[in-house]
């Protein structure tokens, strides 16, 4: 138990070190002196490395405590994913020396680690199908590939905010605002989940699922209650609406309710920012990115895909197929997780094809990088949590 506590403390420490490093990278925006800018950027990257090594310490202490690689559930996988994203940023920073990349890549890693904390953090025994050395071979390489691809998203977002004309509202500005709004929805989910979690909030319903009555527990106030459910908790809030009948499963109403809370919180955060800034968020950020070289940022986005794609291929397809043959006696079975891994692979293969043969550079390439990250996150979140399959234990 003591080792588990040490592991948790190391994870918290790494989170706050990344947060401080983000602010330090942000401080370079308003500094005109090149020498002073480099000194502050050096402090930022040193802190980032310290945070990364601290999180590596978390990873190995949890491995010792658990007796297996800590990548067997969503909490463990997402924290490892965030750690690999930071590792990818460190590598690309030393190649290209783009300080602004830290201001976008580190917050993405912070959101991923914070999102991971919303899931159960207890160490639990491995299910039989996970008791294999392929657990850490397949999962770690797949996570590393996805993390490097996520750097492409950070660079692509910098490019789009830097280059898209914000003087008038267009389709491009609206899509860019939607991307930023989606990020705020994740922030909203973390904020709401943390708040009600600290309050130990619970509401229980009894509802029909698969022709039997079961109890369903909500950890957030029930805006959307179970279809045909009865509230068992006295003086509890809601529900205001019922979950649609086609959403089947024990956890479907809870997940639907969580999505509603996330969107509502995202709308509140977005509305407050718009009131404070009095302009689109991207338009407010754009002046701070004028020092970024569009050509260099575009190059980083492409290189991240060029490096991450073969790593993802190796981990998510080749190693996964070998393990599937060992565990289930078949290389491929059209499980939802396998299908979306293949969709991700085809998308980034198309990205590289369009880039190398059709000359899709600059803005078109940046939009593809953003879409690719959306596919990755859908695979990690929606496919794991909503679509049932052989990978549902994750």
Coordinates of C-alpha atoms in Angstrom, one line a residue:
X1 CA 0.0 0.0 0.0
X2 CA 2.9 2.4 0.8
X3 CA 4.4 1.8 -2.7
X4 CA 1.0 2.6 -4.3
X5 CA 0.9 5.9 -2.4
X6 CA 4.4 6.8 -3.5
X7 CA 3.3 6.0 -7.1
X8 CA 0.3 8.3 -6.8
X9 CA 2.3 11.1 -5.3
X10 CA 4.8 10.9 -8.1
X11 CA 2.0 11.1 -10.6
X12 CA 0.6 14.2 -8.9
X13 CA 4.0 15.8 -8.7
X14 CA 4.6 15.2 -12.4
X15 CA 1.3 16.8 -13.2
X16 CA 2.1 20.0 -11.3
X17 CA 5.6 20.1 -12.8
X18 CA 4.1 19.9 -16.3
X19 CA 1.7 22.7 -15.3
X20 CA 4.5 25.0 -14.2
X21 CA 6.5 24.2 -17.3
X22 CA 3.4 25.2 -19.4
X23 CA 3.3 28.6 -17.7
X24 CA 7.0 29.1 -18.2
X25 CA 6.7 28.3 -22.0
X26 CA 3.8 30.7 -22.1
X27 CA 6.0 33.4 -20.5
X28 CA 8.2 33.4 -23.6
X29 CA 5.4 34.8 -25.7
X30 CA 5.8 38.4 -24.5
X31 CA 9.6 38.5 -24.2
X32 CA 11.3 40.3 -27.1
X33 CA 14.9 39.6 -26.0
X34 CA 16.1 36.5 -27.8
X35 CA 18.7 35.6 -25.2
X36 CA 16.2 35.9 -22.4
X37 CA 13.7 34.0 -24.3
X38 CA 16.1 31.1 -24.8
X39 CA 17.0 31.1 -21.1
X40 CA 13.3 30.9 -20.0
X41 CA 12.6 28.2 -22.7
X42 CA 15.6 26.2 -21.3
X43 CA 14.0 26.4 -17.8
X44 CA 10.7 25.2 -19.3
X45 CA 12.3 22.2 -21.1
X46 CA 14.4 21.2 -18.0
X47 CA 11.2 21.3 -15.9
X48 CA 9.4 19.2 -18.5
X49 CA 12.2 16.6 -18.4
X50 CA 12.1 16.6 -14.6
X51 CA 8.3 16.0 -14.8
X52 CA 8.7 13.3 -17.3
X53 CA 11.3 11.5 -15.2
X54 CA 9.0 11.9 -12.2
X55 CA 6.2 10.2 -14.1
X56 CA 8.5 7.5 -15.2
X57 CA 9.1 6.9 -11.5
X58 CA 5.3 6.7 -11.0
X59 CA 5.1 4.1 -13.9
X60 CA 7.8 1.8 -12.5
X61 CA 6.7 2.0 -8.8
X62 CA 3.1 1.2 -9.9
X63 CA 4.5 -1.7 -12.0
X64 CA 6.2 -3.1 -8.9
X65 CA 3.1 -2.6 -6.8
X66 CA 0.8 -4.2 -9.3
X67 CA 3.1 -7.0 -10.5
X68 CA 2.4 -6.2 -14.1
X69 CA 2.8 -3.3 -16.6
X70 CA 0.4 -0.5 -15.5
X71 CA -1.4 -0.3 -18.8
X72 CA -4.3 -2.7 -18.2
X73 CA -7.2 -0.2 -17.7
X74 CA -8.2 3.3 -18.8
X75 CA -6.6 5.1 -15.9
X76 CA -3.2 3.4 -16.4
X77 CA -3.3 3.6 -20.2
X78 CA -4.3 7.2 -20.3
X79 CA -1.6 8.2 -17.8
X80 CA 1.0 6.3 -19.9
X81 CA -0.4 7.9 -23.1
X82 CA 0.1 11.3 -21.5
X83 CA 3.6 10.4 -20.5
X84 CA 4.5 9.3 -24.0
X85 CA 3.0 12.5 -25.4
X86 CA 5.4 14.5 -23.2
X87 CA 8.3 12.2 -24.3
X88 CA 7.4 12.9 -28.0
X89 CA 7.3 16.6 -27.3
X90 CA 10.8 16.5 -25.6
X91 CA 12.3 14.6 -28.6
X92 CA 10.8 17.0 -31.2
X93 CA 11.6 20.1 -29.1
X94 CA 15.3 19.2 -29.2
X95 CA 15.1 18.7 -33.0
X96 CA 13.2 21.9 -33.9
X97 CA 13.4 24.2 -30.8
X98 CA 9.9 25.4 -31.2
X99 CA 9.0 26.9 -27.7
X100 CA 5.3 27.4 -28.6
X101 CA 5.0 23.6 -29.1
X102 CA 5.3 23.2 -25.4
X103 CA 2.5 25.7 -24.8
X104 CA 0.1 23.4 -26.8
X105 CA 1.5 19.9 -26.3
X106 CA 1.9 20.0 -22.5
X107 CA -1.8 21.2 -22.0
X108 CA -3.0 18.3 -24.1
X109 CA -0.9 15.9 -21.9
X110 CA -2.3 17.6 -18.8
X111 CA -5.8 17.1 -20.0
X112 CA -5.2 13.4 -20.8
X113 CA -3.7 12.8 -17.4
X114 CA -6.5 14.7 -15.7
X115 CA -9.1 12.8 -17.7
X116 CA -7.4 9.5 -16.6
X117 CA -8.0 10.5 -13.0
X118 CA -11.8 10.3 -13.6
X119 CA -11.5 6.5 -13.8
X120 CA -10.9 4.0 -10.9
X121 CA -7.3 4.2 -9.8
X122 CA -7.2 1.1 -7.7
X123 CA -4.9 -1.7 -8.8
X124 CA -6.8 -4.8 -9.8
X125 CA -5.8 -8.3 -10.9
X126 CA -5.4 -8.9 -14.6
X127 CA -8.2 -10.6 -16.4
X128 CA -7.0 -13.9 -18.0
X129 CA -6.7 -12.6 -21.5
X130 CA -4.3 -9.9 -20.4
X131 CA -1.9 -12.2 -18.6
X132 CA 0.7 -12.1 -21.4
X133 CA 4.0 -10.4 -22.1
X134 CA 2.2 -8.9 -25.1
X135 CA 0.4 -6.6 -22.7
X136 CA 3.3 -4.3 -22.4
X137 CA 4.7 -4.9 -25.9
X138 CA 1.5 -4.2 -27.8
X139 CA -0.1 -1.5 -25.5
X140 CA 3.1 0.5 -24.9
X141 CA 4.1 0.7 -28.5
X142 CA 0.5 1.5 -29.6
X143 CA 0.4 4.3 -27.0
X144 CA 3.8 5.7 -28.0
X145 CA 2.7 5.8 -31.7
X146 CA -0.6 7.6 -30.8
X147 CA 1.3 10.0 -28.5
X148 CA 3.7 11.0 -31.3
X149 CA 0.7 11.5 -33.6
X150 CA -0.9 13.7 -31.0
X151 CA 2.1 16.0 -31.3
X152 CA 1.1 16.5 -34.9
X153 CA -2.3 17.7 -33.6
X154 CA -0.6 20.3 -31.3
X155 CA 1.5 21.6 -34.2
X156 CA -1.4 21.5 -36.6
X157 CA -3.5 23.6 -34.1
X158 CA -0.7 26.1 -33.8
X159 CA -0.6 26.4 -37.6
X160 CA -4.4 26.8 -38.0
X161 CA -4.7 29.5 -35.3
X162 CA -1.6 31.2 -36.7
X163 CA -2.8 31.2 -40.3
X164 CA -6.6 31.1 -40.6
X165 CA -7.9 34.6 -41.3
X166 CA -9.9 35.7 -38.2
X167 CA -11.1 39.0 -39.6
X168 CA -14.5 37.6 -40.5
X169 CA -16.5 34.5 -39.6
X170 CA -16.1 31.7 -42.1
X171 CA -16.4 27.9 -42.2
X172 CA -12.8 27.7 -41.2
X173 CA -13.1 30.0 -38.2
X174 CA -16.3 28.2 -37.1
X175 CA -14.6 24.8 -37.3
X176 CA -11.6 26.1 -35.4
X177 CA -13.8 27.5 -32.6
X178 CA -15.5 24.1 -32.5
X179 CA -12.2 22.4 -31.9
X180 CA -11.4 24.8 -29.1
X181 CA -15.0 24.3 -27.7
X182 CA -14.4 20.5 -27.7
X183 CA -11.3 20.9 -25.7
X184 CA -13.3 23.0 -23.2
X185 CA -15.8 20.2 -23.0
X186 CA -13.1 17.9 -21.8
X187 CA -12.0 20.6 -19.3
X188 CA -15.7 20.8 -18.2
X189 CA -16.0 17.1 -17.8
X190 CA -12.9 17.0 -15.5
X191 CA -14.1 20.0 -13.5
X192 CA -17.6 18.6 -13.0
X193 CA -16.4 15.1 -12.3
X194 CA -13.9 16.4 -9.8
X195 CA -16.4 18.6 -8.0
X196 CA -19.1 16.0 -7.6
X197 CA -16.4 13.4 -6.8
X198 CA -15.2 15.6 -3.9
X199 CA -18.8 15.8 -2.7
X200 CA -19.2 12.0 -2.8
X201 CA -22.4 12.6 -4.8
X202 CA -24.5 9.6 -5.6
X203 CA -28.0 9.1 -7.0
X204 CA -29.5 5.6 -7.4
X205 CA -32.2 4.5 -9.9
X206 CA -33.9 1.2 -10.4
X207 CA -34.4 0.5 -14.1
X208 CA -35.2 -2.3 -16.5
X209 CA -32.1 -3.6 -18.4
X210 CA -32.2 -6.8 -20.4
X211 CA -35.6 -7.8 -19.0
X212 CA -34.6 -7.5 -15.4
X213 CA -34.6 -4.6 -12.9
X214 CA -31.2 -3.4 -11.7
X215 CA -29.9 -0.5 -9.7
X216 CA -27.9 2.2 -11.6
X217 CA -25.8 4.7 -9.6
X218 CA -25.1 8.2 -10.9
X219 CA -22.1 10.1 -9.6
X220 CA -23.4 13.4 -11.1
X221 CA -26.9 14.8 -10.8
X222 CA -29.2 13.0 -13.2
X223 CA -30.2 15.3 -16.0
X224 CA -31.0 12.2 -18.1
X225 CA -32.3 9.3 -16.1
X226 CA -32.6 5.7 -17.1
X227 CA -35.3 4.9 -19.6
X228 CA -38.3 3.7 -17.5
X229 CA -36.2 4.1 -14.3
X230 CA -37.5 4.9 -10.8
X231 CA -35.5 7.2 -8.5
X232 CA -34.6 5.5 -5.3
X233 CA -32.6 8.3 -3.6
X234 CA -34.7 10.8 -1.5
X235 CA -34.6 14.5 -2.4
X236 CA -32.2 13.9 -5.3
X237 CA -32.0 16.2 -8.3
X238 CA -33.8 15.3 -11.5
X239 CA -34.1 13.6 -13.8
X240 CA -35.2 16.2 -16.4
X241 CA -35.4 13.8 -19.3
X242 CA -35.1 10.1 -20.0
X243 CA -32.2 8.4 -21.8
X244 CA -33.4 7.3 -25.3
X245 CA -34.6 3.7 -25.4
X246 CA -32.1 2.7 -28.1
X247 CA -29.2 3.4 -25.7
X248 CA -28.9 -0.1 -24.2
X249 CA -26.7 -1.3 -21.5
X250 CA -26.2 -0.9 -17.7
X251 CA -23.9 2.1 -18.1
X252 CA -25.5 3.8 -21.1
X253 CA -27.7 6.2 -19.1
X254 CA -24.7 7.2 -16.9
X255 CA -22.5 7.8 -19.9
X256 CA -25.2 9.8 -21.7
X257 CA -25.7 11.9 -18.6
X258 CA -22.0 12.5 -18.4
X259 CA -21.9 13.7 -22.0
X260 CA -24.7 16.2 -21.3
X261 CA -22.8 17.6 -18.2
X262 CA -19.6 17.8 -20.3
X263 CA -21.2 19.8 -23.1
X264 CA -23.1 22.1 -20.6
X265 CA -19.8 22.8 -18.7
X266 CA -18.0 23.3 -22.0
X267 CA -20.7 25.8 -23.1
X268 CA -20.3 27.7 -19.8
X269 CA -16.6 27.9 -20.1
X270 CA -16.8 28.9 -23.7
X271 CA -19.4 31.5 -22.9
X272 CA -17.4 33.0 -20.1
X273 CA -14.3 33.2 -22.3
X274 CA -16.2 34.9 -25.1
X275 CA -17.7 37.4 -22.7
X276 CA -14.2 38.2 -21.2
X277 CA -12.4 38.2 -24.5
X278 CA -15.2 39.8 -26.5
X279 CA -14.0 37.9 -29.6
X280 CA -13.5 34.4 -30.9
X281 CA -11.0 32.4 -28.8
X282 CA -8.8 31.6 -31.8
X283 CA -8.8 35.3 -32.7
X284 CA -7.7 36.2 -29.2
X285 CA -4.8 33.6 -29.3
X286 CA -3.6 34.5 -32.8
X287 CA -1.5 37.6 -32.0
X288 CA 0.6 35.6 -29.6
X289 CA 1.5 33.1 -32.3
X290 CA 2.9 35.6 -34.8
X291 CA 6.5 34.6 -33.9
X292 CA 5.8 31.0 -35.0
X293 CA 7.2 30.0 -38.4
X294 CA 4.4 28.5 -40.4
X295 CA 6.8 26.5 -42.5
X296 CA 8.6 25.1 -39.4
X297 CA 5.3 24.3 -37.5
X298 CA 4.1 22.5 -40.7
X299 CA 7.3 20.5 -40.8
X300 CA 6.9 19.4 -37.2
X301 CA 3.3 18.3 -37.8
X302 CA 4.4 16.2 -40.8
X303 CA 7.5 14.7 -39.0
X304 CA 5.4 13.7 -36.0
X305 CA 3.2 11.7 -38.4
X306 CA 6.2 10.3 -40.3
X307 CA 7.6 9.0 -37.0
X308 CA 4.4 8.1 -35.2
X309 CA 2.8 6.2 -38.1
X310 CA 5.3 3.3 -38.3
X311 CA 5.3 3.0 -34.5
X312 CA 1.5 2.9 -34.4
X313 CA 1.5 0.3 -37.2
X314 CA 3.9 -1.9 -35.3
X315 CA 2.1 -1.6 -31.9
X316 CA -1.6 -1.3 -32.8
X317 CA -1.7 -3.7 -35.8
X318 CA 1.3 -6.0 -36.0
X319 CA 1.8 -6.7 -32.3
X320 CA -1.9 -6.6 -31.7
X321 CA -2.5 -9.3 -34.4
X322 CA 0.2 -11.5 -33.0
X323 CA -1.4 -11.3 -29.5
X324 CA -4.9 -11.8 -30.9
X325 CA -3.7 -15.0 -32.5
X326 CA -2.2 -16.2 -29.2
X327 CA -5.2 -15.2 -27.1
X328 CA -8.2 -15.8 -29.4
X329 CA -6.7 -18.1 -32.2
X330 CA -7.3 -15.5 -34.9
X331 CA -5.3 -12.6 -36.2
X332 CA -8.3 -10.4 -36.9
X333 CA -11.9 -10.6 -35.7
X334 CA -13.6 -7.2 -36.6
X335 CA -13.8 -6.3 -32.9
X336 CA -14.8 -2.5 -32.6
X337 CA -11.4 -1.7 -31.2
X338 CA -9.6 -3.5 -34.1
X339 CA -11.8 -1.8 -36.6
X340 CA -11.1 1.7 -35.3
X341 CA -7.4 1.0 -35.1
X342 CA -7.6 0.0 -38.8
X343 CA -9.5 3.2 -39.6
X344 CA -6.8 5.2 -37.8
X345 CA -4.1 3.5 -39.7
X346 CA -5.9 4.1 -43.1
X347 CA -6.4 7.8 -42.2
X348 CA -2.7 8.5 -41.4
X349 CA -1.7 6.4 -44.4
X350 CA -3.9 8.7 -46.5
X351 CA -2.3 11.7 -44.7
X352 CA 1.2 10.7 -45.8
X353 CA 0.0 9.8 -49.3
X354 CA -1.6 13.2 -49.8
X355 CA 1.3 15.0 -48.3
X356 CA 4.0 13.2 -50.4
X357 CA 2.3 12.7 -53.7
X358 CA -0.4 15.4 -53.9
X359 CA 1.5 18.2 -52.1
X360 CA -1.0 18.6 -49.3
X361 CA 1.0 20.9 -47.1
X362 CA 0.3 23.9 -44.8
X363 CA -3.4 24.4 -43.9
X364 CA -4.8 21.2 -45.5
X365 CA -2.2 19.1 -43.7
X366 CA -2.9 20.9 -40.4
X367 CA -6.7 20.1 -40.8
X368 CA -5.8 16.5 -41.4
X369 CA -3.6 16.4 -38.3
X370 CA -6.5 17.7 -36.2
X371 CA -9.0 15.2 -37.7
X372 CA -6.6 12.4 -37.1
X373 CA -6.3 13.2 -33.4
X374 CA -10.1 13.3 -33.2
X375 CA -10.2 9.8 -34.6
X376 CA -7.5 8.7 -32.0
X377 CA -9.5 10.1 -29.1
X378 CA -12.8 8.6 -30.4
X379 CA -11.0 5.2 -30.4
X380 CA -9.6 5.7 -26.9
X381 CA -12.8 7.1 -25.3
X382 CA -16.0 6.3 -27.2
X383 CA -14.9 2.8 -28.4
X384 CA -13.6 1.8 -25.0
X385 CA -16.5 3.2 -23.0
X386 CA -19.6 2.9 -25.2
X387 CA -19.2 0.2 -27.8
X388 CA -19.0 -3.2 -26.2
X389 CA -16.4 -5.7 -27.5
X390 CA -13.4 -7.8 -26.6
X391 CA -11.6 -4.7 -25.4
X392 CA -14.3 -3.5 -23.1
X393 CA -12.2 -4.3 -20.0
X394 CA -10.0 -1.4 -20.9

